[in-house]
Short mmCIF file of C-alpha atoms in Angstrom, two decimals:
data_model
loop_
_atom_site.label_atom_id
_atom_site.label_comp_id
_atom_site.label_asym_id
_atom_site.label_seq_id
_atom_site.Cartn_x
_atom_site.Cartn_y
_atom_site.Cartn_z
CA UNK A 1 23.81 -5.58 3.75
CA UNK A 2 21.33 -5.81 1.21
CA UNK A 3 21.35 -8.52 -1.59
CA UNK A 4 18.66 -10.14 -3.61
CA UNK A 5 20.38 -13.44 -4.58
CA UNK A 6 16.88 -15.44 -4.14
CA UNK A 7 14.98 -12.89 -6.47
CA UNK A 8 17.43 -12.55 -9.39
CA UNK A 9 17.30 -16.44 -10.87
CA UNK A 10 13.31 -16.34 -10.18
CA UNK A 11 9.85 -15.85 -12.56
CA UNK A 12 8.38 -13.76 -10.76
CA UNK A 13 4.23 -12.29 -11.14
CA UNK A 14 3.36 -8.84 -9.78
CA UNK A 15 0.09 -8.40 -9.82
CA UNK A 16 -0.91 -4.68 -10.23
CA UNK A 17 2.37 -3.78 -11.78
CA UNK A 18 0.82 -0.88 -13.48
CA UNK A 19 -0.18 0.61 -10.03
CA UNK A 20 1.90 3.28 -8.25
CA UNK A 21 4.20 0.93 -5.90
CA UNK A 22 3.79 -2.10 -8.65
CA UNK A 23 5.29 -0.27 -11.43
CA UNK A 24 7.88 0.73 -8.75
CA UNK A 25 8.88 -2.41 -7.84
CA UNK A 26 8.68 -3.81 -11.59
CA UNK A 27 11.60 -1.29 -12.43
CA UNK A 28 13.38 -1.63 -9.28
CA UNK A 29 13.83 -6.13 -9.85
CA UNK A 30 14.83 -4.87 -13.54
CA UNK A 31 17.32 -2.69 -11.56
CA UNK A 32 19.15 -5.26 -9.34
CA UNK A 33 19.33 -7.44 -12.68
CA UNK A 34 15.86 -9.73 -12.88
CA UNK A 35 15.46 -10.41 -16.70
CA UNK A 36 12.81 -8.54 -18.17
CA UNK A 37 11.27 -11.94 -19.33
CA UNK A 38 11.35 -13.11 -15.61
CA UNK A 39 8.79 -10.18 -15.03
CA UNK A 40 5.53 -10.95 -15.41
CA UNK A 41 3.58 -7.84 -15.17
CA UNK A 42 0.14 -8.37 -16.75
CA UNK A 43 -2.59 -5.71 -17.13
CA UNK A 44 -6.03 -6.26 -15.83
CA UNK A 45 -7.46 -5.98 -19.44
CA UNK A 46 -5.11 -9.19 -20.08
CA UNK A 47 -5.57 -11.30 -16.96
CA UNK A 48 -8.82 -10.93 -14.99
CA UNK A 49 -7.57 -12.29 -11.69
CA UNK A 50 -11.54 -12.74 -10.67
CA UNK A 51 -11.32 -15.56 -12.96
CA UNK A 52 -9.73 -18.47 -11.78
CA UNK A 53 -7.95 -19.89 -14.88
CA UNK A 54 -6.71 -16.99 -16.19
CA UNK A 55 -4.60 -17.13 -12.91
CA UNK A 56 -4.21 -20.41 -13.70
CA UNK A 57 -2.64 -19.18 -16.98
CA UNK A 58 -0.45 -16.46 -16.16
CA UNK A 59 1.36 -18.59 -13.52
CA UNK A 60 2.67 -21.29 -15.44
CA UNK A 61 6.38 -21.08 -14.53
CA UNK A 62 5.62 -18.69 -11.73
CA UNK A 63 8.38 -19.02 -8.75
CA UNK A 64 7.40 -15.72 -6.77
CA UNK A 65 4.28 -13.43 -6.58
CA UNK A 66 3.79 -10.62 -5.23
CA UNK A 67 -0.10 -9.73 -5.15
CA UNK A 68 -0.26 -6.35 -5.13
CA UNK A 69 -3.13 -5.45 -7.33
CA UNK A 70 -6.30 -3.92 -4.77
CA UNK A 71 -9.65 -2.04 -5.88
CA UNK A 72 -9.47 0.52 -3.40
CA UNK A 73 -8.84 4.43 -3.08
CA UNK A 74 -10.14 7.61 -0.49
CA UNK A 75 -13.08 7.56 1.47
CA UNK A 76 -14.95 8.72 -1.12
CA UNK A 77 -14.28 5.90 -3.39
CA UNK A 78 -15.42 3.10 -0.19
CA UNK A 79 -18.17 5.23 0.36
CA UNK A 80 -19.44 4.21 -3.16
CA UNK A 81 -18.44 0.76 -3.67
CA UNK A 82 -18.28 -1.13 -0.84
CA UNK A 83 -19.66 -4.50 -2.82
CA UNK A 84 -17.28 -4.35 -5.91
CA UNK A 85 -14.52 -3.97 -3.29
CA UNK A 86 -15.48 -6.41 -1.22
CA UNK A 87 -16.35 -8.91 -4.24
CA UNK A 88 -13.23 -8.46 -6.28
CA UNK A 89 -10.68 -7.97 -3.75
CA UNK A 90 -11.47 -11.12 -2.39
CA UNK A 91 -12.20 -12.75 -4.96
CA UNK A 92 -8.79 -11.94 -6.80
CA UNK A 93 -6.96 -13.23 -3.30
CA UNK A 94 -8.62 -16.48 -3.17
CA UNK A 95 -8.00 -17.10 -6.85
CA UNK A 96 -4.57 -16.26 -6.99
CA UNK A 97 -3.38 -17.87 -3.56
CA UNK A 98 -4.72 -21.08 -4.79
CA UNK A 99 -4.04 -21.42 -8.32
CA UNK A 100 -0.43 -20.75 -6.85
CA UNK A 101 -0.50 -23.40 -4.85
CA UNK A 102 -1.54 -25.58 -7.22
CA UNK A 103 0.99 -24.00 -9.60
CA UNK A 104 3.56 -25.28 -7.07
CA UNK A 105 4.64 -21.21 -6.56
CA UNK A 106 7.80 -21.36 -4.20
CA UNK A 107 6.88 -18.41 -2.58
CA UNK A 108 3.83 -15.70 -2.35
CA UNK A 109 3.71 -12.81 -1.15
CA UNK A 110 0.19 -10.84 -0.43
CA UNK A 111 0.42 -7.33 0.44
CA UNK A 112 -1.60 -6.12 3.23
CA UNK A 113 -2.67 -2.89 4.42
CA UNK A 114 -2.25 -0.44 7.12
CA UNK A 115 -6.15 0.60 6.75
CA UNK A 116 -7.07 -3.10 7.72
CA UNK A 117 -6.32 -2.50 10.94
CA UNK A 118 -9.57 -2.38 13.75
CA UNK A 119 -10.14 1.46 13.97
CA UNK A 120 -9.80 0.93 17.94
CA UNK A 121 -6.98 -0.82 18.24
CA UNK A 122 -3.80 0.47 20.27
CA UNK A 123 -1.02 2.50 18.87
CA UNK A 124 1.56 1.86 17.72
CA UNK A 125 -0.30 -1.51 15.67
CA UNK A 126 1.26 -4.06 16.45
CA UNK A 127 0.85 -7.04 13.64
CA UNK A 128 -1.62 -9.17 16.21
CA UNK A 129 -4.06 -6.26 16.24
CA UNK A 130 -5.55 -7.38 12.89
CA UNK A 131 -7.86 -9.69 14.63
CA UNK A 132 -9.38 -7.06 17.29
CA UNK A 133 -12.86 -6.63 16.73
CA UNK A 134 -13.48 -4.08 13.52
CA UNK A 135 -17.32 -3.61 13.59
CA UNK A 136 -16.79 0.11 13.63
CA UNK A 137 -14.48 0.18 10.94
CA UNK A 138 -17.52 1.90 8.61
CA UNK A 139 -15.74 3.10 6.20
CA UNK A 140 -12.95 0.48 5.00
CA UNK A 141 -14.91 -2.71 6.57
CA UNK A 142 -15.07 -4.64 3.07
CA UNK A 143 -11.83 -3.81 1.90
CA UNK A 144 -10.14 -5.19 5.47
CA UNK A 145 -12.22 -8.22 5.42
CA UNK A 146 -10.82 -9.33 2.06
CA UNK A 147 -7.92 -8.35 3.22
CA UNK A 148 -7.29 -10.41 5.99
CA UNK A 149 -8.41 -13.09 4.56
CA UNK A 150 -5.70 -13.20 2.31
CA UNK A 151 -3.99 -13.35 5.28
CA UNK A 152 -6.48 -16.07 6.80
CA UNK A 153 -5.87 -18.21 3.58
CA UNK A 154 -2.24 -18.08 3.34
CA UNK A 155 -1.74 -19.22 7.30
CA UNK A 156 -4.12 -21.80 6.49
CA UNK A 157 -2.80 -23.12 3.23
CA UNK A 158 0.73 -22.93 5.56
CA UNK A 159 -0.60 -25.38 8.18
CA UNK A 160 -2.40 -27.47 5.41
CA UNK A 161 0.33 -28.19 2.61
CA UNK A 162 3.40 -26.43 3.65
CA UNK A 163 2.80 -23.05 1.31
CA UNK A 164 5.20 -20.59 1.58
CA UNK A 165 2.59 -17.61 1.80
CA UNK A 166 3.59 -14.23 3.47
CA UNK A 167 2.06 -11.35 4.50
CA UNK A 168 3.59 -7.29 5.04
CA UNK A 169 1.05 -4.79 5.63
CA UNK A 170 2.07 -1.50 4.26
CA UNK A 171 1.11 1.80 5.88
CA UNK A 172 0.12 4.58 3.51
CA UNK A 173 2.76 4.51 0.49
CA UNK A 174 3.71 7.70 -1.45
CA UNK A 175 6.13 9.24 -4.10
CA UNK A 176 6.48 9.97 -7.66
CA UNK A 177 4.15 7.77 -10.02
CA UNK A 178 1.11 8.43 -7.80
CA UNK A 179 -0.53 11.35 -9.67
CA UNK A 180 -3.62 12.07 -7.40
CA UNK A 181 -6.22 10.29 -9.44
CA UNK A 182 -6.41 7.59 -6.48
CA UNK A 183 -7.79 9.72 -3.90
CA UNK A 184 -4.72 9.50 -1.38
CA UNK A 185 -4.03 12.16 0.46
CA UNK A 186 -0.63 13.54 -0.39
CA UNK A 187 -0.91 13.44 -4.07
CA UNK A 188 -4.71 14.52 -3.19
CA UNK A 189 -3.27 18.36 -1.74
CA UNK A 190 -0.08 18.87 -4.37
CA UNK A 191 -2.27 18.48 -6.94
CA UNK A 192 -5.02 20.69 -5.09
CA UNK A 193 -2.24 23.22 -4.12
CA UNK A 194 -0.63 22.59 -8.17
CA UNK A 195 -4.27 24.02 -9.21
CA UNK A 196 -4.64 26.76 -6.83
CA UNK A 197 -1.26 28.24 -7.92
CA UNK A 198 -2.38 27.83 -11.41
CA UNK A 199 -5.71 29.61 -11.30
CA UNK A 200 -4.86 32.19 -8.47
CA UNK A 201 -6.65 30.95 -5.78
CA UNK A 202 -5.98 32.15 -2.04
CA UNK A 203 -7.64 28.62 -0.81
CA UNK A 204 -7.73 24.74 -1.02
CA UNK A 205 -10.58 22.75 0.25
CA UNK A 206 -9.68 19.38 2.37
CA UNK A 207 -11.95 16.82 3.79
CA UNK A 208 -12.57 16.58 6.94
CA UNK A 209 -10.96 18.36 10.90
CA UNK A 210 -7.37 17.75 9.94
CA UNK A 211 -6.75 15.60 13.37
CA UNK A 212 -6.26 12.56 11.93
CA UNK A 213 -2.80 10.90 12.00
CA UNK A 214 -1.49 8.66 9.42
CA UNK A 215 2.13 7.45 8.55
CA UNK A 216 3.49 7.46 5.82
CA UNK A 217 6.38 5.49 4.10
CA UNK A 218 8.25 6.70 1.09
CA UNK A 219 7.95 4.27 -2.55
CA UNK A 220 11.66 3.37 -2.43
CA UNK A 221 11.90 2.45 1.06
CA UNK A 222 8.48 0.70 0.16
CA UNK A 223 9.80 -1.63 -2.51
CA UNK A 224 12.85 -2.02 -0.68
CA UNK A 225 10.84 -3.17 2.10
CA UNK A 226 8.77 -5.50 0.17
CA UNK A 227 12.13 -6.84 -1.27
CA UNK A 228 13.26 -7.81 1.96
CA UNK A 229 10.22 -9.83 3.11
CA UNK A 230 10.86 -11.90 -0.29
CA UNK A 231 14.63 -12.57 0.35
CA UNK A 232 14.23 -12.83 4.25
CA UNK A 233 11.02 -13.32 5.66
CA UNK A 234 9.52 -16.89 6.11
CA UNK A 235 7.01 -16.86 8.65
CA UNK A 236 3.02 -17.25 8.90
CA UNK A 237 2.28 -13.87 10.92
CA UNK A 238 2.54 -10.48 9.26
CA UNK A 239 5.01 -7.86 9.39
CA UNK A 240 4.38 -4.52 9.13
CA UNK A 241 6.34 -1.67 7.15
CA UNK A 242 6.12 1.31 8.15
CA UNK A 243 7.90 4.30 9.29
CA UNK A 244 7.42 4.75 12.71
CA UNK A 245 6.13 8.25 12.55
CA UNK A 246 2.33 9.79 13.10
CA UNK A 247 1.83 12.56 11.30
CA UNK A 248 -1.84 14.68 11.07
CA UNK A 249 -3.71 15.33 7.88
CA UNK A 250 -3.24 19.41 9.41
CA UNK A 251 0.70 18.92 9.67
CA UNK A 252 1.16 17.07 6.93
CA UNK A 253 -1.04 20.24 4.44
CA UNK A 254 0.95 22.99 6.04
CA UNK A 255 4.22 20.96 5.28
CA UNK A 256 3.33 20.89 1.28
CA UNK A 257 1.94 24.18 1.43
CA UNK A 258 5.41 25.65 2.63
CA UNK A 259 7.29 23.25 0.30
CA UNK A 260 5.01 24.38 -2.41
CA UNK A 261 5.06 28.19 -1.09
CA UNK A 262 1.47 28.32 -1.37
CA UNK A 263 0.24 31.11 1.05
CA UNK A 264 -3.40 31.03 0.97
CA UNK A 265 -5.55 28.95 3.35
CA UNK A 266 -6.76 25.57 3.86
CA UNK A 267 -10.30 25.11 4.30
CA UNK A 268 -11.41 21.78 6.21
CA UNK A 269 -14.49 20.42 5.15
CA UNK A 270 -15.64 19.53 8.67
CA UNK A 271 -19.20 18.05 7.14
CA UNK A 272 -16.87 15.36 5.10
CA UNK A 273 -15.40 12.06 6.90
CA UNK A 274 -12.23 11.87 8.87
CA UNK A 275 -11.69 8.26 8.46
CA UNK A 276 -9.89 6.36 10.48
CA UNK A 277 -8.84 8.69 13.60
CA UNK A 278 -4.97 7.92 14.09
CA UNK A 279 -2.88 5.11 12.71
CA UNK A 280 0.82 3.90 13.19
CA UNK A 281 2.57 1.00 12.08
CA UNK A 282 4.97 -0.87 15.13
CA UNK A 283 7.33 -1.72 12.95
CA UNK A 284 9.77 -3.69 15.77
CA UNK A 285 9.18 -7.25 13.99
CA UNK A 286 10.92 -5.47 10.87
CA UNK A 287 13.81 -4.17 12.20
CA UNK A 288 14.51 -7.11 13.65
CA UNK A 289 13.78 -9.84 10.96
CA UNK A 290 14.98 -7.40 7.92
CA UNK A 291 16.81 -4.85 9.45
CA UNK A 292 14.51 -2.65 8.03
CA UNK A 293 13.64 1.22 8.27
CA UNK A 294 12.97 3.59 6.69
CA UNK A 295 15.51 5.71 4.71
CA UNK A 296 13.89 8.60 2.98
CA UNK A 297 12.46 11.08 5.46
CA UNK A 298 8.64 12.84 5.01
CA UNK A 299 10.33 16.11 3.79
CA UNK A 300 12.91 14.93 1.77
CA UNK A 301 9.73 12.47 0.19
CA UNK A 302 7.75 15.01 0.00
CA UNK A 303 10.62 17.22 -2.26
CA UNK A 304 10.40 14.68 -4.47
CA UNK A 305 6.89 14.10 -4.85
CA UNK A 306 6.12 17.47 -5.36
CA UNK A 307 9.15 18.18 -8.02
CA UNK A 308 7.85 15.12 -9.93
CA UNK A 309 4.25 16.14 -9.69
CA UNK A 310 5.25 19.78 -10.74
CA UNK A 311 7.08 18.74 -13.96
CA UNK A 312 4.55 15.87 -15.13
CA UNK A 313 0.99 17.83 -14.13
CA UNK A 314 2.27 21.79 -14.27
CA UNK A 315 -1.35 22.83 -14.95
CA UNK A 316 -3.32 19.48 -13.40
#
């Protein structure tokens, strides 16, 4: 059973708590009965984590972080600004990880991501696979490398001075909160299929051949997930949440268009980018050190997501 005895007593940072699973997580420690004041939650125009003293600053008192805040978003997005994501991604990680351990931080938790894994690696990914060779990863290359080396840094600082530093990779996260404006796929076609309904189109245009595979892992069973690895998890390698499923960019539009009773068609926009062909998460090492999976199914997910998205952006 569930319980988050270590969290509720702590000061804890999250970093990109105005994000989609940030916010989420924010209200969820508020839920299970962390003080507001042990929340730190600082926007990005009040702590520039590029700079290293204001994380100096805003972890004074800090027992737990969890580093969530990322410049990233669709291909489109990487496509454009591969050196500011590259720059500040890293840049933020190296800051923060070290100013916490000089903060004397009990425990830190940087978020990883499913897109850091090699493009060629085996499926299901298994946590190891972030070190196969990622040369051909075109697309997401500077976002991965600054990933794992937040994930190079912590296991270092680990063997060095004994820093608690941990690592999940999350696969592609969705729910309410997200509202499209990121790029991501699933908010990416309700909002497309929200607009279509709107102005009578018979059509929505979609990147790409619709063969990729990606899985995805509902917000709640997200956080919950990310809760876990702060209450349970202890080790140096990663540990990857997931939910176990593939599921193609084709499957997953024809499952929000009949959610969404849209009947008109889906043009692929074979001249744009796949990405990154298939991905899966392993998620083995979870189940077994947090007894974690997954509770909310795609469907039931995708309800929600497209109920929320319907009331909040009825004409987006």
């Amino acid at each position: 059973m569930f319980t988050a005895v270590f969290l509720t007593d702590k000061k804890i940072l999250i970093t990109g708590a105005s994000g989609f699973i940030g916010s989420n997580l924010a209200h969820r420690l508020a839920e299970i009965g962390v003080p507001s004041g042990s929340i730190i939650a600082p926007p990005h125009s009040e702590c520039d984590l590029r700079v290293f003293s204001e994380c100096e600053r805003v972890l004074k008192g800090i027992d737990v972080v969890f580093h969530l805040a990322a410049v990233t978003g669709g291909i489109e997005f990487h496509q454009k600004n591969p050196g500011r994501i590259i720059y500040d991604n890293a840049a933020m990680g190296l800051n923060l990880l070290e100013a916490s351990r000089r903060a004397g931080v009990e425990k830190f938790i940087g978020i990883g991501s499913a897109a850091a894994y090699p493009r060629e690696a085996p499926l299901p990914y298994r946590e190891e696979d972030l070190w196969l060779d990622r040369s051909s990863d075109a697309i997401h290359f500077e976002y991965n490398f600054a990933k794992t080396l937040l994930l190079a840094q912590g296991q270092a600082y680990r063997r060095e001075f004994g820093f608690n530093a941990v690592y999940p990779v999350l696969t592609n996260v969705y729910g309410p909160g997200d509202s499209g404006q990121s790029g991501y796929v699933i908010p990416t076609l309700i909002r497309r299929i929200i607009q279509a309904k709107a102005q009578g189109l018979d059509a929505i245009e979609v990147w790409g051949t619709g063969r990729p595979t990606r899985d995805f892992l509902y917000v709640d069973d997200a956080v919950r997930g990310l809760m876990l690895v702060a209450e349970r998890y202890n080790r140096p390698e990663p540990i990857n949440l997931g939910s176990g499923r593939e599921v193609s960019t084709k499957e997953l539009a024809e499952t929000i268009s009949r959610l969404m009773e849209f009947r008109g068609n889906i043009r692929w926009l074979t001249d744009k980018p796949d990405g990154q062909p298939r991905r899966l998460l392993d998620i083995t090492r979870a189940r077994s050190e947090l007894e974690f999976s997954p509770k909310v199914s795609l469907e039931e997910g995708l309800r929600r997501t497209i109920d929320w998205m319907e009331k909040d952006f009825p004409a987006a």
